[in-house]
CSV table of C-alpha atoms in Angstrom, one decimal:
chain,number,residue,atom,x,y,z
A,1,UNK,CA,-112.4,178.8,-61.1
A,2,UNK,CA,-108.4,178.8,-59.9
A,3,UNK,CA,-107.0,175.6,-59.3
A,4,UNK,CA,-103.2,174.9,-58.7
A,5,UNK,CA,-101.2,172.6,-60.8
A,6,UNK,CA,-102.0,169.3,-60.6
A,7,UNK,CA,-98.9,168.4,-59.2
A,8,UNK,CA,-99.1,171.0,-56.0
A,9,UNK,CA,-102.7,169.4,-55.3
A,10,UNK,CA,-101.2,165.7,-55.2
A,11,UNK,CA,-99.0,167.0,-52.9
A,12,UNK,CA,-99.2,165.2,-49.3
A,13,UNK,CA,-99.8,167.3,-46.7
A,14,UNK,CA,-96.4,167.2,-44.6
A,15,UNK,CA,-97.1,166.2,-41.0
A,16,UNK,CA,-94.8,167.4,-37.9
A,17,UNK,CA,-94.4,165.7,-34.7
A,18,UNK,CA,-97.2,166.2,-31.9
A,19,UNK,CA,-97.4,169.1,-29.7
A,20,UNK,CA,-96.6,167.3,-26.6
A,21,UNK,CA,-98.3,169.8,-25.1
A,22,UNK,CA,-101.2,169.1,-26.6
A,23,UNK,CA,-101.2,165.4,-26.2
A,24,UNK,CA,-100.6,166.1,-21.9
A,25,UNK,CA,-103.5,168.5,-22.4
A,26,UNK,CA,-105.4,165.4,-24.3
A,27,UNK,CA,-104.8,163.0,-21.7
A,28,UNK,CA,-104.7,164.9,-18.8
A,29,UNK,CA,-101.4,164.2,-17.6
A,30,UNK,CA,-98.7,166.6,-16.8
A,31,UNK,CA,-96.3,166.5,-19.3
A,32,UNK,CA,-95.9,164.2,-22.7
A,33,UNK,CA,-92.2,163.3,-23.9
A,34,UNK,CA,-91.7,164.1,-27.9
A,35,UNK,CA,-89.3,161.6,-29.3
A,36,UNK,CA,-90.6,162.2,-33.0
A,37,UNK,CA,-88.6,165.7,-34.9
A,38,UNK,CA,-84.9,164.5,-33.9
A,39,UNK,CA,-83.8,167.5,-31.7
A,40,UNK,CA,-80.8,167.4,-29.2
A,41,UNK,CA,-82.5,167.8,-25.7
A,42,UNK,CA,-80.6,170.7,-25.1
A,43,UNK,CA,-81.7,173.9,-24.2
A,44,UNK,CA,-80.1,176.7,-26.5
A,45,UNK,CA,-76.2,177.4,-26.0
A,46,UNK,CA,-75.5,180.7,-23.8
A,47,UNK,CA,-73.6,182.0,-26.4
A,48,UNK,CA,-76.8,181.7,-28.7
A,49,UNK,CA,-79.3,183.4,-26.2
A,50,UNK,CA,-76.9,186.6,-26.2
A,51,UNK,CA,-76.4,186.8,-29.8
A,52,UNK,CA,-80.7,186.5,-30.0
A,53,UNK,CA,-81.2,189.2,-27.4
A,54,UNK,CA,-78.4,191.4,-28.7
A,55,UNK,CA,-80.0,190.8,-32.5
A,56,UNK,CA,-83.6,191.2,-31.4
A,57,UNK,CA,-83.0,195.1,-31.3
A,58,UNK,CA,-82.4,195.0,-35.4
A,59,UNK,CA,-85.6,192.9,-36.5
A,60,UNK,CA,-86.9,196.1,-37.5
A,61,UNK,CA,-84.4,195.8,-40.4
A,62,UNK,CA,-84.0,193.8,-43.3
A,63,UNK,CA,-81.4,190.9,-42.4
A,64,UNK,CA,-78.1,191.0,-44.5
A,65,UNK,CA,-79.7,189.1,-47.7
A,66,UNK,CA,-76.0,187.5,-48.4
A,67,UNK,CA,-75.3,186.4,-44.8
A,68,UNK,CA,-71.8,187.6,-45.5
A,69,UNK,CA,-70.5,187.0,-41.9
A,70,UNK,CA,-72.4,183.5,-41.1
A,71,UNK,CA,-70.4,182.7,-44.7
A,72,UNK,CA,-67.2,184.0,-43.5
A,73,UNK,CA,-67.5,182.0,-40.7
A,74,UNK,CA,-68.3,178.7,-41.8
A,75,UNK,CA,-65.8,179.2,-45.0
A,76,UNK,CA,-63.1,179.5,-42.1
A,77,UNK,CA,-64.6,177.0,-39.9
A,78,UNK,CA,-64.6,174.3,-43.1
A,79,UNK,CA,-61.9,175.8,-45.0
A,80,UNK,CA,-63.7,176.7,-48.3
A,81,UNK,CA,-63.4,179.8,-50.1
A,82,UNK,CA,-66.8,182.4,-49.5
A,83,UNK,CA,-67.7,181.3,-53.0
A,84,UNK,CA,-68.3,177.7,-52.5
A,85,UNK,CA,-70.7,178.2,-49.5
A,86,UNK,CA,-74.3,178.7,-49.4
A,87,UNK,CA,-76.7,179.2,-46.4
A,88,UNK,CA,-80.3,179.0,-46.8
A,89,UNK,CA,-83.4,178.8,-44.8
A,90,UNK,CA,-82.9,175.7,-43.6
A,91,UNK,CA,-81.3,172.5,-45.1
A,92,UNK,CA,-85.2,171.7,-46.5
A,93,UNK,CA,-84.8,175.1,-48.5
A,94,UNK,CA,-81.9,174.3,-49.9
A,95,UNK,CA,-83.1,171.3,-51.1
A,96,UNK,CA,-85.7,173.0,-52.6
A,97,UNK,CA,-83.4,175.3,-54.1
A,98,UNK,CA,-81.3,172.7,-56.0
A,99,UNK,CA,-84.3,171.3,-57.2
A,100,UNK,CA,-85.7,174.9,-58.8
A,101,UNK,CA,-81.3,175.3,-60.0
A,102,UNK,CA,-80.8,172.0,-62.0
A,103,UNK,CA,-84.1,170.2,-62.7
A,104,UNK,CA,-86.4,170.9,-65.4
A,105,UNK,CA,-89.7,169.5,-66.0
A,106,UNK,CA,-89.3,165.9,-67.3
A,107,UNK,CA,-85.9,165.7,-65.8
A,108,UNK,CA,-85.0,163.2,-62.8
A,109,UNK,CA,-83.9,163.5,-59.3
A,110,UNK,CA,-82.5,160.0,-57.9
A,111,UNK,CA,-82.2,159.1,-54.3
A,112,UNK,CA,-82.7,155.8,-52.1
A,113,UNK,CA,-86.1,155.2,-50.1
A,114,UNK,CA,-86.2,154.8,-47.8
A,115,UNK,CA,-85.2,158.3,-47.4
A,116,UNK,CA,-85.8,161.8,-46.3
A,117,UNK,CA,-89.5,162.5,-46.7
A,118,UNK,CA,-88.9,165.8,-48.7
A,119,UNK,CA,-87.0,164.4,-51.5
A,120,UNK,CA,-90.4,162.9,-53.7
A,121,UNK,CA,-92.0,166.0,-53.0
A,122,UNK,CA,-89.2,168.4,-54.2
A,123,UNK,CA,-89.2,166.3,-57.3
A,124,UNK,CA,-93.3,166.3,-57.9
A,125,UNK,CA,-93.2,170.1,-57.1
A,126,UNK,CA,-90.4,170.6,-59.6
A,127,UNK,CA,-92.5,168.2,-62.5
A,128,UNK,CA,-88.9,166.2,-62.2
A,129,UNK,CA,-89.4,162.0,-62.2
A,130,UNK,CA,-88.4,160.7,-58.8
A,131,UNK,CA,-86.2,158.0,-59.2
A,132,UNK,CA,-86.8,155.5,-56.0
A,133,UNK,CA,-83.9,152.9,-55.3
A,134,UNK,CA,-85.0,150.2,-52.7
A,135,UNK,CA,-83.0,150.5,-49.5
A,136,UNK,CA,-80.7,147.1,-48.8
A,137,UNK,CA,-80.4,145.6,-45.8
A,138,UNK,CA,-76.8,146.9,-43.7
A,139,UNK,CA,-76.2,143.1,-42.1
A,140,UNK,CA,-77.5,139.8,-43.5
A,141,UNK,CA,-80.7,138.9,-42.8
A,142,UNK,CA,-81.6,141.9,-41.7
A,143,UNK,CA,-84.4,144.8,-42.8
A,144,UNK,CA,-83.4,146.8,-45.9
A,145,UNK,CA,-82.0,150.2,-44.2
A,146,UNK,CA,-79.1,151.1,-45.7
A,147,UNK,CA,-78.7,152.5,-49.4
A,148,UNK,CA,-77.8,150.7,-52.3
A,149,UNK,CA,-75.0,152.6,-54.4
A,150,UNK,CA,-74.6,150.1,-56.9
A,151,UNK,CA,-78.4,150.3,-57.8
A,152,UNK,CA,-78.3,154.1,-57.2
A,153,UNK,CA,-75.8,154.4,-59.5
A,154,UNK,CA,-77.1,152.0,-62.2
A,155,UNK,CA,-80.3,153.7,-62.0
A,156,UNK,CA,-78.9,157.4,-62.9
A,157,UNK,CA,-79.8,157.6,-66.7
A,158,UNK,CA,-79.8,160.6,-69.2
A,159,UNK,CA,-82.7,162.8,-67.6
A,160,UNK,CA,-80.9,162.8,-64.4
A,161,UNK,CA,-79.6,165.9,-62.8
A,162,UNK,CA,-79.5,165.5,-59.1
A,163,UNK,CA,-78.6,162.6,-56.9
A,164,UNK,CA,-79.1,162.8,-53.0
A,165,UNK,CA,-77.1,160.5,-50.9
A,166,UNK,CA,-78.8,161.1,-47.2
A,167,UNK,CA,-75.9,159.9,-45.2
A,168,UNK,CA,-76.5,159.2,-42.3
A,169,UNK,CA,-79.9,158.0,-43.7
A,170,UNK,CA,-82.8,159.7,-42.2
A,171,UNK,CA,-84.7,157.2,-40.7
A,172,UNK,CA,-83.0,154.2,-40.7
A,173,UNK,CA,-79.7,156.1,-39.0
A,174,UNK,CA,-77.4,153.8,-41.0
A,175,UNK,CA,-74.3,155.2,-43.0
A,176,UNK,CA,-72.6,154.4,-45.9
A,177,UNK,CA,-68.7,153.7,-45.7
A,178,UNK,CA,-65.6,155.4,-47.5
A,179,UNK,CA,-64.5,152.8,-49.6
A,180,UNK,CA,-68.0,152.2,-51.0
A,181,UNK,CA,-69.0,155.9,-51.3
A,182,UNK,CA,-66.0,156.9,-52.9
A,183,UNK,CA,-66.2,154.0,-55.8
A,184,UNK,CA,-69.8,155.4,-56.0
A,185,UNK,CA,-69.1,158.9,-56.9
A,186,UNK,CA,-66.1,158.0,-59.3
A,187,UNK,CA,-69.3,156.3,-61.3
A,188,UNK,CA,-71.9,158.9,-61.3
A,189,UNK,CA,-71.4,160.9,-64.5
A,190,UNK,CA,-70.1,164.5,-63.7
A,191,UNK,CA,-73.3,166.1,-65.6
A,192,UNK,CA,-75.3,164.9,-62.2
A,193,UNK,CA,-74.8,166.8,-59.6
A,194,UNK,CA,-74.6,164.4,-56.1
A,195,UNK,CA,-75.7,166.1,-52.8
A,196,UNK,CA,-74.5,164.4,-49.4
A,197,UNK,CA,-76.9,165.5,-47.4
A,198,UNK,CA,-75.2,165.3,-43.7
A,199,UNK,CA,-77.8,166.9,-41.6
A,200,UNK,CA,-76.8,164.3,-38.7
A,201,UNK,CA,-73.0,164.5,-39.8
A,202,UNK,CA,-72.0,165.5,-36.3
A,203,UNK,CA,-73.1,162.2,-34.5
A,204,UNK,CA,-71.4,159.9,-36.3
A,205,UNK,CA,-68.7,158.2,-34.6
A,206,UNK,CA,-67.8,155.2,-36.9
A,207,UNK,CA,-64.4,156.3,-38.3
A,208,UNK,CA,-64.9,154.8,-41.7
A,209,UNK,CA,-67.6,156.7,-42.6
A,210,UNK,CA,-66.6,159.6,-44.3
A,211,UNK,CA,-67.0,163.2,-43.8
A,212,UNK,CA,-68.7,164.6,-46.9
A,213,UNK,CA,-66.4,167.6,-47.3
A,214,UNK,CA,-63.1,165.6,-47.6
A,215,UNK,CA,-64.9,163.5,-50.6
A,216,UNK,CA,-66.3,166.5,-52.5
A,217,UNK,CA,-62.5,168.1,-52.7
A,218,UNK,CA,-61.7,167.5,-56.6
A,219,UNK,CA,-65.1,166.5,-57.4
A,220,UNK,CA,-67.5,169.5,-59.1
A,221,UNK,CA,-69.8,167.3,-59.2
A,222,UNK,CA,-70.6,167.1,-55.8
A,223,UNK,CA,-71.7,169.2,-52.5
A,224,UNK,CA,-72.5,169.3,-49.1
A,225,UNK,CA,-75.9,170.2,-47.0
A,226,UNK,CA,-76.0,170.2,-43.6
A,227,UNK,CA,-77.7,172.5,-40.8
A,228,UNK,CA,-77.9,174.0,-37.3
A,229,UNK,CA,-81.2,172.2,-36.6
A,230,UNK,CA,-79.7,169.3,-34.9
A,231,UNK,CA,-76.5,169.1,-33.1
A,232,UNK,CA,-76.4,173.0,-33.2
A,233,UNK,CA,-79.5,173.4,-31.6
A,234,UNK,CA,-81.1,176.3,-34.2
A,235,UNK,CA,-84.1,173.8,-34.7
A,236,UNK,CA,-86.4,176.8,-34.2
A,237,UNK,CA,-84.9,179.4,-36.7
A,238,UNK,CA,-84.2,177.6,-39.4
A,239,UNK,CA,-81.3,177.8,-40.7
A,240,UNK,CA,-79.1,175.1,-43.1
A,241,UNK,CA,-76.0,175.7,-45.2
A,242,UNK,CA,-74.4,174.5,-49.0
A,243,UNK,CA,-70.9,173.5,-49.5
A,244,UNK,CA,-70.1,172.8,-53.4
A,245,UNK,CA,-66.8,172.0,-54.9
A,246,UNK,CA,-67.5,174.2,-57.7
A,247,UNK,CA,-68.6,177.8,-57.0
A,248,UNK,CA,-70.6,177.7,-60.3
A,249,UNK,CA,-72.9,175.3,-58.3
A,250,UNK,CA,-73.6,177.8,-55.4
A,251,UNK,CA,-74.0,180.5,-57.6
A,252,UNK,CA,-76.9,178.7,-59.2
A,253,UNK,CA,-78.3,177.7,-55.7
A,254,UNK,CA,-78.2,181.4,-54.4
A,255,UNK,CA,-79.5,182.6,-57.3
A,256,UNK,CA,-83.1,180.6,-56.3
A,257,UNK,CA,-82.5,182.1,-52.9
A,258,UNK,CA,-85.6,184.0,-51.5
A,259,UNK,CA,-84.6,187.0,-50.6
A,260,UNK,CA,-84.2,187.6,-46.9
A,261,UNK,CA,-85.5,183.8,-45.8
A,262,UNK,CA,-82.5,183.6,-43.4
A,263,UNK,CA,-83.6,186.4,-40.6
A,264,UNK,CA,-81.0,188.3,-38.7
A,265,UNK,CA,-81.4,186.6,-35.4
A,266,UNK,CA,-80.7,183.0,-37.0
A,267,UNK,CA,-77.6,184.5,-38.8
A,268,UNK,CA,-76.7,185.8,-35.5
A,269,UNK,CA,-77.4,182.3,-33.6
A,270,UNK,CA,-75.4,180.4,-35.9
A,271,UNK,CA,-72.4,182.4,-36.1
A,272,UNK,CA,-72.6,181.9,-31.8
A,273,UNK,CA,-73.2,178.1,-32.3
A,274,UNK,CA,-69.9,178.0,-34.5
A,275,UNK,CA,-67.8,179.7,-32.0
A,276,UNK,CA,-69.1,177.7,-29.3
A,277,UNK,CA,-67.9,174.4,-30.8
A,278,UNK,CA,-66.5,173.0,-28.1
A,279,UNK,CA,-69.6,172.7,-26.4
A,280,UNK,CA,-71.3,171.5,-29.4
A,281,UNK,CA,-69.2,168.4,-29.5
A,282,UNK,CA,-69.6,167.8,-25.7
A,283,UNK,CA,-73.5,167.6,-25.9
A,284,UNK,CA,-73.5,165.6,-28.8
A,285,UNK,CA,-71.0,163.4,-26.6
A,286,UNK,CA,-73.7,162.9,-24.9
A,287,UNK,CA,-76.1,162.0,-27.2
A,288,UNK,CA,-74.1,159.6,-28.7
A,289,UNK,CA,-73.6,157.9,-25.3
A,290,UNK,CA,-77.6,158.0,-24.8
A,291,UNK,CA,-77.8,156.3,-28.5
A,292,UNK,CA,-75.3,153.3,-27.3
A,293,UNK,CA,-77.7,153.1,-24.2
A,294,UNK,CA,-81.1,153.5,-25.7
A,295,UNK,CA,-79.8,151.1,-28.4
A,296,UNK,CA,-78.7,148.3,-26.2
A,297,UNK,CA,-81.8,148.1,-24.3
A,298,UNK,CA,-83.8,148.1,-26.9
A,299,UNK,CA,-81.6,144.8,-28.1
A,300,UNK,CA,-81.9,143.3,-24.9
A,301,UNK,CA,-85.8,143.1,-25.5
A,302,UNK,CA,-85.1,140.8,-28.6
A,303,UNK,CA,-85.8,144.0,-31.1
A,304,UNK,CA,-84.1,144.5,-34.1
A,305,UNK,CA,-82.1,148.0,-34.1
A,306,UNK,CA,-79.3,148.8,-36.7
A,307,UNK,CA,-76.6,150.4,-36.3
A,308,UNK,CA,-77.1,154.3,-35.7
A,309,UNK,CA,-75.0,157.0,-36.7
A,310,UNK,CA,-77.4,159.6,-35.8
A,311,UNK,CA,-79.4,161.2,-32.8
A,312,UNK,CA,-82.2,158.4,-33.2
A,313,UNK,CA,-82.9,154.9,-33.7
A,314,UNK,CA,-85.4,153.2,-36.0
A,315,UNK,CA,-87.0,149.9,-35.2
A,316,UNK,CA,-88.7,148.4,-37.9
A,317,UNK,CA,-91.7,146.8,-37.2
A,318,UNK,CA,-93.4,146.5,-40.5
A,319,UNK,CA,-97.0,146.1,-40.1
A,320,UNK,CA,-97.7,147.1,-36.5
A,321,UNK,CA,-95.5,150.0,-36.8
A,322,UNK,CA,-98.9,152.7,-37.0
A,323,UNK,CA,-100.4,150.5,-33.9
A,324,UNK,CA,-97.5,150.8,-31.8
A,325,UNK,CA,-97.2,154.4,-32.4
A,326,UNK,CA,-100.8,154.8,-31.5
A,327,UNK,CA,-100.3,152.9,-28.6
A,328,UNK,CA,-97.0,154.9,-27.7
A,329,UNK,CA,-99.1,158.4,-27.8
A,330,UNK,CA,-101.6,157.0,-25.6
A,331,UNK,CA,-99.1,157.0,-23.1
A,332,UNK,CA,-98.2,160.1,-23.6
A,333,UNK,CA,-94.6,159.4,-25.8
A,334,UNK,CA,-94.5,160.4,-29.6
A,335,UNK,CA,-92.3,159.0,-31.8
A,336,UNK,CA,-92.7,159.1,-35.7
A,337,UNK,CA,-93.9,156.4,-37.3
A,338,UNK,CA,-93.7,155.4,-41.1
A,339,UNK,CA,-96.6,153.1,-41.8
A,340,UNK,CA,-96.3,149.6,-42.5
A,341,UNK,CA,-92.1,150.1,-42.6
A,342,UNK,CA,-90.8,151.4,-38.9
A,343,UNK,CA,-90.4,153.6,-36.0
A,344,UNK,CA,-88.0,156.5,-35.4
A,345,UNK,CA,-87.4,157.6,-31.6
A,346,UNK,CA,-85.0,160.5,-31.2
A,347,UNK,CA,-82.1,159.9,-28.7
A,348,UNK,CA,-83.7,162.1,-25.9
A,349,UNK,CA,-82.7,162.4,-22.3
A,350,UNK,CA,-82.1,159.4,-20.1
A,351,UNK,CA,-85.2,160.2,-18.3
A,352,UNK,CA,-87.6,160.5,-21.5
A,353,UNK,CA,-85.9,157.3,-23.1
A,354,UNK,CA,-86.7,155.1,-19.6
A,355,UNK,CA,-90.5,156.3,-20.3
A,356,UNK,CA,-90.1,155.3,-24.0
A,357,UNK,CA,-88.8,152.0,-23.1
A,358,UNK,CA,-91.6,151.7,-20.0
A,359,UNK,CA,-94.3,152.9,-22.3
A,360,UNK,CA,-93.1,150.2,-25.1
A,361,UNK,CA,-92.8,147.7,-22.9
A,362,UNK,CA,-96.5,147.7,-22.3
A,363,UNK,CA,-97.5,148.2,-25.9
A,364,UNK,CA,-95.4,145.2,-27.6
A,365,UNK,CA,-97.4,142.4,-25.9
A,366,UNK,CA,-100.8,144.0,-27.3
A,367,UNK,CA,-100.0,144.4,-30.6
A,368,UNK,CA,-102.8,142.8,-32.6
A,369,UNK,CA,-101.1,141.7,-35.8
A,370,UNK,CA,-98.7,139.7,-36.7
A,371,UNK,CA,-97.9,138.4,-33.5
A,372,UNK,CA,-95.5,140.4,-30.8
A,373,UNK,CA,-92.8,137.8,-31.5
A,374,UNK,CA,-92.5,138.7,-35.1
A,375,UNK,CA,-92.1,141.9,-34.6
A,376,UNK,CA,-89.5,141.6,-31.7
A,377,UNK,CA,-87.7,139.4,-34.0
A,378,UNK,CA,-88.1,142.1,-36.7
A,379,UNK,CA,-89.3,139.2,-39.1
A,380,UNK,CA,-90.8,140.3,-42.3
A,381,UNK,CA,-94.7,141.2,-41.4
A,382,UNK,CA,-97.6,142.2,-44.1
């Protein structure tokens, strides 16, 4: 009988948002509102519908496998040399590719959890030990949602290899500050490689927090992930991109590249999102100014929101949190729980969030257990 490695058959299944199609179709209403993936509400940038109909012509040929002109552009557009960047088939990909490039069975990869999803699955899929350090809370008295770079880097030992700093944190939103990230990566060892992984790097608006790509100059130890899912829009075509400080690093990341993973039209559509910048940072604008206002009013109903420095918020409701959500979807809103820790609702449009915020106001007063109070209070529940 065949059977896959142990490992791949512990493996979680990974579970995307809702079809909100689906869920209308399920409760027979007309539409649902998805608040759950963290996409911009946008539709896709002019500029990127002609490069897609103009590309669609070629998908009878192989995409460039080297992406030499998406590289040219975003080496110009960051200032980097060709060498040092790396796209891939979306930042998840690449992630997976650093994994297969510098971890070896029995080896560790280290990163705060709370954090991105992938990260103990890259880790059990590449026999590496996942090193877990506990989330801290950001303000006193609060939930833990912010990482702990004193732990983090107490708990990189001799196995290590790769460190991921999610920054902002995906799903807590909250970022870590210059002063504290810089004293961080003077005391990782330089045989670990640190990724900043700044998928949500274009929403943040607090000045102190640091753009990854100014910290990683002089450090080979360090590089840079982001994509074009979120503020660029390229959700649907999957594409993400590597900046190291040492070429040697993104030589060993392309070398796990699958050949032709990044298709023509995505190279196409990012190299349009890049040169249409300026429109970039006007809709994320936007969302930013939808994040102050959807945060607000969820403070004004006594409910415990950090700080965000990305295109969602997270509410952490502890126990109930799986309840509410439930509860949320029968009213047609889906949002992405994390059960028994909190809820992440992507900044959407004004109109979506007033049905989030009308739907949740007729949840919170039927939430079973612990009482509603506790969790609008955001008191420790379980």
């Amino acid at each position: 009988m065949v059977s896959a490695r142990p490992a791949v058959q512990a493996l979680p299944a990974y579970k995307p948002g809702r079809n909100p199609a689906d869920l209308a179709r399920e409760l027979g209403v007309d539409r649902a509102v998805k608040l759950a993936s963290n996409e911009v509400p946008f539709p896709p940038l002019p500029a990127v519908v002609q490069a897609l109909a103009t590309t669609a012509a070629e998908t009878h040929r192989y995409p460039d496998n080297g992406a030499a002109v998406l590289t040219a552009e975003l080496s110009a557009h960051y200032g980097v040399d060709p060498a040092q960047v790396v796209p891939g088939c979306g930042a998840v990909m690449l992630c997976q590719q650093l994994a297969q490039s510098f971890n070896d069975p029995g080896t560790a990869i280290a990163f705060a959890w709370r954090s991105f999803e992938m990260y103990p699955l890259l880790a059990q899929v590449a026999g590496a030990r996942s090193t877990q350090v506990p989330l801290v809370p950001s303000v006193p008295g609060g939930s833990a949602d912010t990482h702990d770079l004193d732990g983090l880097a107490a708990a990189v030992d001799e196995d290590t290899r790769l460190l991921f700093v999610c920054n902002p944190n995906n799903p807590t939103g909250t970022a870590v500050r210059r002063a504290a990230l810089e004293r961080f990566l003077d005391r990782v060892p330089d045989t670990v490689l640190v990724v900043l992984d700044e998928a949500y790097r274009e929403f943040v608006t607090d000045p102190d927090v640091p753009d990854g790509l100014e910290l990683m100059r002089g450090r080979p130890n360090v590089a840079v992930l982001r994509t074009f899912s979120k503020a660029w829009g390229l959700a649907g075509l999957r594409v993400g991109y590597l900046v190291a400080e040492d070429p040697a690093v993104a030589d060993a990341v392309r070398r796990t590249h699958v050949p032709f993973s990044v298709s023509t039209m995505a190279q196409a559509a990012a190299v349009a999102a890049l040169r249409s910048s300026d429109e970039v940072v006007r809709r994320v604008a936007a969302v930013v100014a939808e994040r102050d206002r959807l945060t607000a009013a969820l403070r004004d109903r006594g409910l415990e929101v950090p700080d965000s420095q990305a295109n969602f918020v997270w509410l952490p409701l502890g126990e109930p949190t799986a309840e509410v959500a439930r509860a949320l979807e029968g009213r047609g809103v889906i949002t992405r729980p994390f059960a028994g820790e909190g809820l992440r609702v992507t900044v959407g449009t004004p109109e979506e969030d007033d049905v989030f915020l009308a739907a949740l106001d007729d949840v919170l007063p039927g939430v079973s257990a612990p009482a509603a109070d506790d969790v609008r209070s955001g008191a420790p529940v379980g």
